[in-house]
Short mmCIF file of N, CA and C in Angstrom, two decimals:
data_model
loop_
_atom_site.label_atom_id
_atom_site.label_comp_id
_atom_site.label_asym_id
_atom_site.label_seq_id
_atom_site.Cartn_x
_atom_site.Cartn_y
_atom_site.Cartn_z
N MET L 1 35.06 -103.62 -15.10
CA MET L 1 34.26 -104.76 -14.47
C MET L 1 33.35 -104.59 -13.13
N ALA L 2 32.21 -104.99 -13.21
CA ALA L 2 31.13 -104.59 -11.71
C ALA L 2 32.15 -105.35 -10.92
N ARG L 3 32.12 -104.48 -9.28
CA ARG L 3 33.00 -105.14 -8.27
C ARG L 3 31.33 -106.84 -8.29
N GLN L 4 31.90 -107.33 -7.39
CA GLN L 4 31.12 -108.82 -6.67
C GLN L 4 30.13 -108.27 -5.76
N SER L 5 30.39 -107.18 -4.96
CA SER L 5 29.11 -107.04 -3.78
C SER L 5 27.95 -105.49 -4.67
N GLU L 6 28.39 -105.38 -5.83
CA GLU L 6 27.10 -104.71 -6.45
C GLU L 6 26.25 -105.67 -7.95
N SER L 7 26.75 -106.71 -7.34
CA SER L 7 25.85 -107.72 -8.11
C SER L 7 24.71 -108.43 -7.28
N ARG L 8 24.95 -108.66 -5.84
CA ARG L 8 24.10 -108.85 -5.40
C ARG L 8 23.90 -108.16 -3.99
N PRO L 9 22.04 -108.19 -3.61
CA PRO L 9 21.65 -106.87 -2.57
C PRO L 9 22.73 -107.61 -1.30
N HIS L 10 23.00 -106.25 -0.44
CA HIS L 10 23.34 -106.52 0.88
C HIS L 10 22.23 -107.11 1.48
N PRO L 11 23.05 -107.55 2.41
CA PRO L 11 21.77 -108.34 3.38
C PRO L 11 21.25 -107.29 4.77
N ASP L 12 20.33 -107.28 5.06
CA ASP L 12 19.52 -106.18 5.72
C ASP L 12 19.60 -106.57 7.40
N ARG L 13 18.81 -106.22 8.66
CA ARG L 13 19.21 -106.49 9.49
C ARG L 13 18.65 -107.69 9.65
N ARG L 14 17.51 -108.18 9.34
CA ARG L 14 16.93 -109.66 9.77
C ARG L 14 17.92 -110.58 9.29
N ASP L 15 18.04 -110.40 8.05
CA ASP L 15 19.33 -111.43 7.73
C ASP L 15 20.50 -111.51 8.56
N PHE L 16 20.97 -110.82 9.02
CA PHE L 16 22.20 -110.45 9.81
C PHE L 16 21.67 -111.13 11.31
N LEU L 17 20.51 -110.68 11.95
CA LEU L 17 20.17 -111.65 13.08
C LEU L 17 19.83 -112.86 12.76
N LYS L 18 19.44 -113.30 11.84
CA LYS L 18 19.19 -114.86 11.36
C LYS L 18 20.38 -115.58 11.53
N THR L 19 21.41 -115.15 10.41
CA THR L 19 22.16 -116.10 10.41
C THR L 19 22.89 -115.83 11.74
N ALA L 20 23.24 -114.81 12.29
CA ALA L 20 24.00 -114.56 13.34
C ALA L 20 23.30 -116.06 15.01
N SER L 21 22.18 -115.64 15.12
CA SER L 21 21.29 -116.61 15.72
C SER L 21 21.72 -118.10 15.55
N THR L 22 21.39 -118.07 13.67
CA THR L 22 22.22 -119.82 14.08
C THR L 22 23.21 -120.60 13.84
N VAL L 23 23.56 -119.29 13.78
CA VAL L 23 25.71 -119.91 14.35
C VAL L 23 25.81 -119.81 16.02
N ALA L 24 25.30 -118.97 16.80
CA ALA L 24 25.17 -118.96 17.77
C ALA L 24 24.31 -120.29 18.79
N ALA L 25 23.29 -120.39 17.90
CA ALA L 25 22.34 -121.84 18.18
C ALA L 25 23.21 -122.80 18.06
N GLY L 26 24.23 -123.08 16.47
CA GLY L 26 24.97 -124.42 15.99
C GLY L 26 26.24 -124.18 17.02
N ALA L 27 26.67 -123.43 17.81
CA ALA L 27 27.66 -123.43 18.80
C ALA L 27 27.74 -123.95 19.80
N LEU L 28 26.21 -123.47 20.34
CA LEU L 28 26.13 -124.41 21.71
C LEU L 28 25.38 -125.63 21.60
N PHE L 29 24.91 -125.98 20.81
CA PHE L 29 24.35 -127.56 20.20
C PHE L 29 25.29 -128.79 19.55
N LEU L 30 26.40 -127.83 19.28
CA LEU L 30 27.33 -128.73 19.11
C LEU L 30 28.22 -129.63 19.58
N PRO L 31 28.44 -129.38 20.98
CA PRO L 31 28.90 -130.15 22.38
C PRO L 31 28.14 -131.33 22.38
N GLN L 32 26.77 -130.68 22.38
CA GLN L 32 25.86 -132.03 22.74
C GLN L 32 25.85 -133.35 21.86
N LEU L 33 25.73 -132.40 20.53
CA LEU L 33 25.39 -133.58 19.64
C LEU L 33 26.92 -134.24 19.43
N ASP L 34 27.94 -133.72 19.57
CA ASP L 34 28.87 -134.75 19.55
C ASP L 34 28.92 -135.74 20.93
N ALA L 35 28.32 -135.23 21.71
CA ALA L 35 28.48 -136.01 22.66
C ALA L 35 27.12 -137.44 22.65
N LEU L 36 26.40 -136.93 21.71
CA LEU L 36 24.86 -137.68 21.35
C LEU L 36 25.36 -138.90 20.26
N ALA L 37 26.66 -138.58 19.33
CA ALA L 37 27.30 -139.54 18.69
C ALA L 37 27.65 -140.35 19.12
N ALA L 38 28.79 -139.73 20.37
CA ALA L 38 29.56 -141.05 21.00
C ALA L 38 28.85 -141.88 21.82
N ASN L 39 27.79 -141.79 22.53
CA ASN L 39 27.04 -142.20 23.26
C ASN L 39 25.55 -142.34 22.94
N PRO L 40 24.50 -142.76 21.80
CA PRO L 40 23.29 -142.69 21.32
C PRO L 40 22.10 -143.43 22.48
N CYS L 41 22.97 -143.55 23.39
CA CYS L 41 22.07 -143.72 24.88
C CYS L 41 21.47 -143.26 25.84
N ALA L 42 22.77 -141.96 25.34
CA ALA L 42 22.89 -141.79 26.87
C ALA L 42 21.49 -140.27 27.10
N ILE L 43 20.73 -140.28 25.81
CA ILE L 43 19.37 -139.34 25.74
C ILE L 43 18.38 -140.47 26.63
N GLY L 44 18.44 -141.39 27.06
CA GLY L 44 17.54 -142.63 27.64
C GLY L 44 17.24 -142.12 29.13
N PRO L 45 18.67 -141.77 29.82
CA PRO L 45 18.47 -141.27 31.36
C PRO L 45 18.06 -139.96 31.55
N ALA L 46 18.30 -138.82 30.73
CA ALA L 46 17.85 -137.77 30.62
C ALA L 46 16.98 -137.63 30.72
N ARG L 47 15.84 -138.74 29.41
CA ARG L 47 14.79 -138.56 29.39
C ARG L 47 13.33 -138.92 30.72
N ALA L 48 14.17 -140.16 31.41
CA ALA L 48 13.57 -141.13 32.54
C ALA L 48 13.42 -139.55 33.77
N GLU L 49 14.61 -138.60 33.47
CA GLU L 49 14.86 -138.06 34.73
C GLU L 49 13.86 -136.73 34.59
N LEU L 50 13.91 -136.72 33.47
CA LEU L 50 12.65 -135.64 33.16
C LEU L 50 11.26 -135.89 33.75
N SER L 51 11.39 -137.55 32.99
CA SER L 51 9.68 -137.71 33.37
C SER L 51 9.22 -138.13 34.54
N ALA L 52 10.90 -138.17 35.65
CA ALA L 52 10.09 -138.23 37.26
C ALA L 52 10.24 -136.59 37.55
N LEU L 53 11.02 -136.08 37.03
CA LEU L 53 10.55 -134.52 37.72
C LEU L 53 9.57 -133.92 37.28
N MET L 54 8.39 -134.07 36.34
CA MET L 54 7.31 -133.64 35.72
C MET L 54 6.49 -134.59 36.58
N ALA L 55 6.51 -135.89 37.10
CA ALA L 55 5.45 -136.40 37.61
C ALA L 55 5.85 -135.87 39.24
N HIS L 56 7.01 -135.24 40.17
CA HIS L 56 6.87 -134.89 41.32
C HIS L 56 6.20 -133.88 41.19
N ALA L 57 6.21 -132.47 40.27
CA ALA L 57 5.97 -131.62 40.18
C ALA L 57 4.05 -131.65 40.27
N ARG L 58 3.54 -132.68 39.44
CA ARG L 58 2.14 -132.81 39.44
C ARG L 58 1.78 -133.45 40.48
N ARG L 59 2.44 -134.45 41.32
CA ARG L 59 2.05 -134.70 43.14
C ARG L 59 2.26 -133.65 43.98
N ALA L 60 2.95 -132.78 43.92
CA ALA L 60 3.18 -131.46 44.78
C ALA L 60 2.42 -130.51 44.52
N GLY L 61 1.43 -130.60 43.24
CA GLY L 61 0.04 -129.65 43.25
C GLY L 61 1.05 -128.23 42.38
N ARG L 62 2.56 -128.30 41.99
CA ARG L 62 2.26 -127.29 41.36
C ARG L 62 1.91 -126.83 39.83
N VAL L 63 0.54 -126.49 39.96
CA VAL L 63 0.79 -126.78 38.01
C VAL L 63 0.25 -125.25 37.91
N VAL L 64 0.57 -124.76 36.49
CA VAL L 64 0.45 -123.33 36.49
C VAL L 64 -1.22 -122.80 36.15
N GLN L 65 -1.74 -122.42 37.26
CA GLN L 65 -3.49 -122.01 36.61
C GLN L 65 -3.40 -120.47 36.46
N PRO L 66 -3.94 -120.36 35.30
CA PRO L 66 -4.50 -119.17 35.07
C PRO L 66 -5.08 -117.83 36.44
N PHE L 67 -5.26 -116.73 36.14
CA PHE L 67 -5.63 -116.18 37.37
C PHE L 67 -6.50 -114.52 36.75
N SER L 68 -7.45 -113.67 36.99
CA SER L 68 -7.62 -112.45 36.78
C SER L 68 -6.55 -111.17 36.79
N LEU L 69 -6.46 -110.34 36.25
CA LEU L 69 -5.46 -109.27 37.10
C LEU L 69 -6.41 -108.11 37.77
N ALA L 70 -7.42 -108.79 38.60
CA ALA L 70 -7.96 -107.97 39.07
C ALA L 70 -7.39 -108.72 40.86
N GLN L 71 -6.62 -110.06 40.54
CA GLN L 71 -5.79 -110.59 41.96
C GLN L 71 -4.02 -109.85 41.31
N VAL L 72 -3.85 -108.86 40.30
CA VAL L 72 -2.51 -108.51 40.65
C VAL L 72 -2.32 -107.05 41.17
N LYS L 73 -1.73 -106.64 41.92
CA LYS L 73 -1.53 -105.41 42.02
C LYS L 73 -0.02 -104.65 42.02
N LEU L 74 0.32 -103.58 41.27
CA LEU L 74 1.56 -103.49 41.54
C LEU L 74 2.11 -102.47 43.00
N THR L 75 2.65 -102.63 43.23
CA THR L 75 2.95 -102.19 44.70
C THR L 75 4.49 -100.33 44.00
N ASP L 76 4.43 -99.86 44.84
CA ASP L 76 5.46 -98.64 44.51
C ASP L 76 6.43 -99.53 43.84
N SER L 77 6.95 -99.00 43.02
CA SER L 77 8.60 -99.69 41.90
C SER L 77 8.47 -98.64 40.70
N LEU L 78 9.84 -98.98 40.28
CA LEU L 78 9.88 -98.76 39.12
C LEU L 78 8.72 -98.45 37.67
N PHE L 79 8.28 -99.92 38.24
CA PHE L 79 7.19 -99.84 37.21
C PHE L 79 5.73 -99.10 37.43
N THR L 80 5.54 -98.93 38.78
CA THR L 80 4.30 -97.45 38.87
C THR L 80 4.75 -96.89 38.00
N GLN L 81 5.65 -96.10 38.61
CA GLN L 81 6.43 -95.14 38.29
C GLN L 81 6.59 -94.64 36.86
N LYS L 82 6.91 -95.95 36.17
CA LYS L 82 6.82 -95.26 34.85
C LYS L 82 5.22 -95.43 33.89
N ARG L 83 4.58 -96.17 34.43
CA ARG L 83 3.05 -96.34 34.23
C ARG L 83 2.49 -94.94 34.39
N ASP L 84 2.58 -94.12 35.68
CA ASP L 84 2.09 -92.90 36.01
C ASP L 84 3.00 -92.25 34.89
N ARG L 85 3.56 -92.14 34.95
CA ARG L 85 4.68 -91.27 34.00
C ARG L 85 3.77 -91.26 32.46
N MET L 86 3.48 -92.16 31.78
CA MET L 86 3.23 -92.42 30.86
C MET L 86 1.52 -92.05 30.71
N LEU L 87 1.08 -92.29 31.62
CA LEU L 87 -0.80 -91.78 31.81
C LEU L 87 -0.68 -90.35 31.63
N ALA L 88 0.16 -89.74 32.54
CA ALA L 88 -0.05 -88.29 32.56
C ALA L 88 0.58 -87.75 31.66
N TYR L 89 1.93 -88.07 30.74
CA TYR L 89 1.99 -87.76 29.27
C TYR L 89 0.67 -87.77 28.31
N ALA L 90 0.03 -89.09 28.34
CA ALA L 90 -1.12 -89.40 27.63
C ALA L 90 -2.39 -87.98 27.78
N ARG L 91 -2.74 -88.09 28.92
CA ARG L 91 -3.97 -87.48 29.70
C ARG L 91 -3.76 -86.06 29.49
N GLY L 92 -2.47 -85.14 29.13
CA GLY L 92 -2.21 -83.93 28.84
C GLY L 92 -0.98 -83.80 27.53
N TYR L 93 -2.06 -84.90 26.82
CA TYR L 93 -0.89 -85.19 25.09
C TYR L 93 -1.76 -83.87 24.78
N GLY L 94 -1.32 -82.42 23.78
CA GLY L 94 -1.81 -81.35 23.28
C GLY L 94 -1.75 -80.70 23.47
N GLY L 95 -1.78 -80.36 24.97
CA GLY L 95 -1.62 -78.88 25.19
C GLY L 95 -3.30 -78.75 26.18
N VAL L 96 -2.75 -78.08 27.49
CA VAL L 96 -4.33 -77.77 27.89
C VAL L 96 -5.23 -76.61 27.31
N GLU L 97 -4.82 -75.77 26.72
CA GLU L 97 -6.02 -75.21 25.72
C GLU L 97 -6.43 -76.39 24.54
N ASN L 98 -5.76 -77.55 24.41
CA ASN L 98 -6.31 -77.79 23.15
C ASN L 98 -7.46 -78.79 23.85
N VAL L 99 -9.08 -78.77 22.87
CA VAL L 99 -10.27 -79.51 23.42
C VAL L 99 -9.96 -80.81 22.86
N PHE L 100 -8.93 -81.22 22.23
CA PHE L 100 -9.05 -83.05 21.81
C PHE L 100 -7.54 -83.31 22.74
N ALA L 101 -7.47 -82.78 23.79
CA ALA L 101 -6.09 -83.51 24.22
C ALA L 101 -6.50 -84.51 25.28
N GLY L 102 -5.22 -85.43 25.53
CA GLY L 102 -5.42 -86.23 26.17
C GLY L 102 -5.35 -88.10 25.30
N PRO L 103 -5.64 -88.70 25.91
CA PRO L 103 -5.41 -90.23 25.23
C PRO L 103 -6.47 -90.57 23.87
N ASP L 104 -7.71 -90.14 24.34
CA ASP L 104 -8.41 -90.12 23.00
C ASP L 104 -7.64 -89.43 21.12
N ARG L 105 -6.82 -88.24 21.90
CA ARG L 105 -6.18 -87.90 20.61
C ARG L 105 -5.32 -88.72 19.99
N VAL L 106 -4.07 -89.12 21.23
CA VAL L 106 -3.32 -90.30 20.76
C VAL L 106 -3.66 -91.36 20.23
N LEU L 107 -4.63 -92.07 20.74
CA LEU L 107 -5.41 -93.18 19.98
C LEU L 107 -6.28 -92.72 18.97
N SER L 108 -6.60 -92.23 18.25
CA SER L 108 -7.92 -92.02 17.51
C SER L 108 -7.55 -92.00 16.39
N ILE L 109 -6.18 -92.50 15.62
CA ILE L 109 -5.66 -93.23 14.43
C ILE L 109 -5.68 -94.72 14.43
N PHE L 110 -5.21 -95.42 15.90
CA PHE L 110 -5.81 -96.53 15.73
C PHE L 110 -6.92 -97.01 15.89
N ARG L 111 -7.57 -95.83 16.56
CA ARG L 111 -9.28 -96.36 16.06
C ARG L 111 -9.91 -96.38 15.26
N ALA L 112 -9.23 -95.52 14.55
CA ALA L 112 -9.91 -95.36 12.98
C ALA L 112 -9.20 -96.76 12.00
N ASN L 113 -7.88 -96.89 12.22
CA ASN L 113 -7.73 -98.17 11.21
C ASN L 113 -8.11 -99.34 11.99
N ALA L 114 -8.95 -99.53 12.84
CA ALA L 114 -9.53 -100.72 13.72
C ALA L 114 -11.28 -100.65 13.19
N GLY L 115 -11.69 -99.51 12.44
CA GLY L 115 -13.12 -99.48 12.43
C GLY L 115 -13.95 -99.04 13.40
N LEU L 116 -12.95 -98.32 14.68
CA LEU L 116 -13.57 -97.90 15.97
C LEU L 116 -14.23 -96.59 15.62
N ASP L 117 -15.00 -96.10 16.97
CA ASP L 117 -15.37 -94.32 16.72
C ASP L 117 -14.05 -93.75 17.33
N THR L 118 -14.01 -92.85 17.05
CA THR L 118 -12.45 -91.64 17.51
C THR L 118 -12.97 -91.26 18.16
N LYS L 119 -14.41 -90.93 18.34
CA LYS L 119 -14.93 -90.02 19.66
C LYS L 119 -14.83 -88.75 19.62
N ASP L 120 -14.72 -88.25 17.91
CA ASP L 120 -14.29 -87.06 17.31
C ASP L 120 -12.90 -86.72 17.81
N ALA L 121 -11.87 -87.33 17.60
CA ALA L 121 -10.84 -86.54 18.43
C ALA L 121 -9.96 -86.19 16.85
N GLN L 122 -9.50 -85.57 17.26
CA GLN L 122 -8.44 -84.93 15.57
C GLN L 122 -7.24 -86.12 15.96
N PRO L 123 -6.78 -86.68 14.64
CA PRO L 123 -5.09 -87.11 14.92
C PRO L 123 -4.24 -85.82 15.45
N VAL L 124 -3.08 -86.61 16.05
CA VAL L 124 -1.99 -85.72 16.00
C VAL L 124 -1.77 -84.76 15.41
N GLY L 125 -1.16 -85.45 13.93
CA GLY L 125 -1.03 -84.73 12.94
C GLY L 125 0.63 -85.24 12.23
N SER L 126 1.21 -84.41 11.73
CA SER L 126 2.90 -84.80 11.11
C SER L 126 2.82 -86.41 10.54
N TRP L 127 3.11 -86.64 10.71
CA TRP L 127 2.88 -88.10 10.53
C TRP L 127 1.95 -89.09 10.69
N GLU L 128 1.53 -88.82 11.99
CA GLU L 128 0.20 -89.65 12.78
C GLU L 128 -1.11 -89.06 12.01
N ASN L 129 -1.43 -89.04 10.37
CA ASN L 129 -2.79 -88.65 10.26
C ASN L 129 -3.57 -89.61 9.27
N GLY L 130 -4.40 -89.41 8.86
CA GLY L 130 -5.35 -90.33 8.51
C GLY L 130 -4.73 -91.25 7.33
N THR L 131 -3.85 -91.12 6.87
CA THR L 131 -3.05 -91.59 5.67
C THR L 131 -1.97 -91.80 5.83
N GLY L 132 -1.82 -92.43 7.18
CA GLY L 132 -0.75 -92.60 7.57
C GLY L 132 0.88 -92.28 7.52
#
């Protein structure tokens, strides 16, 4: 007789994460649902309070506006150090003696898949080749 676990597929990571997040969300919202069921009129004051808060934000002129990337500057921080480290790695990829070293070699597969010019850069190789 076959065991029950052999007759059905095992859940993968995505199924586990979906189920776990659903259970966690249910645990968070269950008390609010109980309170709402006990007093259905309780949502009215909360909605009015939210509307008043939004009106105040509009009057104060605090509206999110888009801005250009030229208006942003990263000062010396962990992020700039990581950016500089990644750029140095990409610029030296493949070795100094390799004529195809640099970001173009790293990006050649992505450019080819997007139908862009690879700038005659050879793919890195190994699992990163033209066939994927």
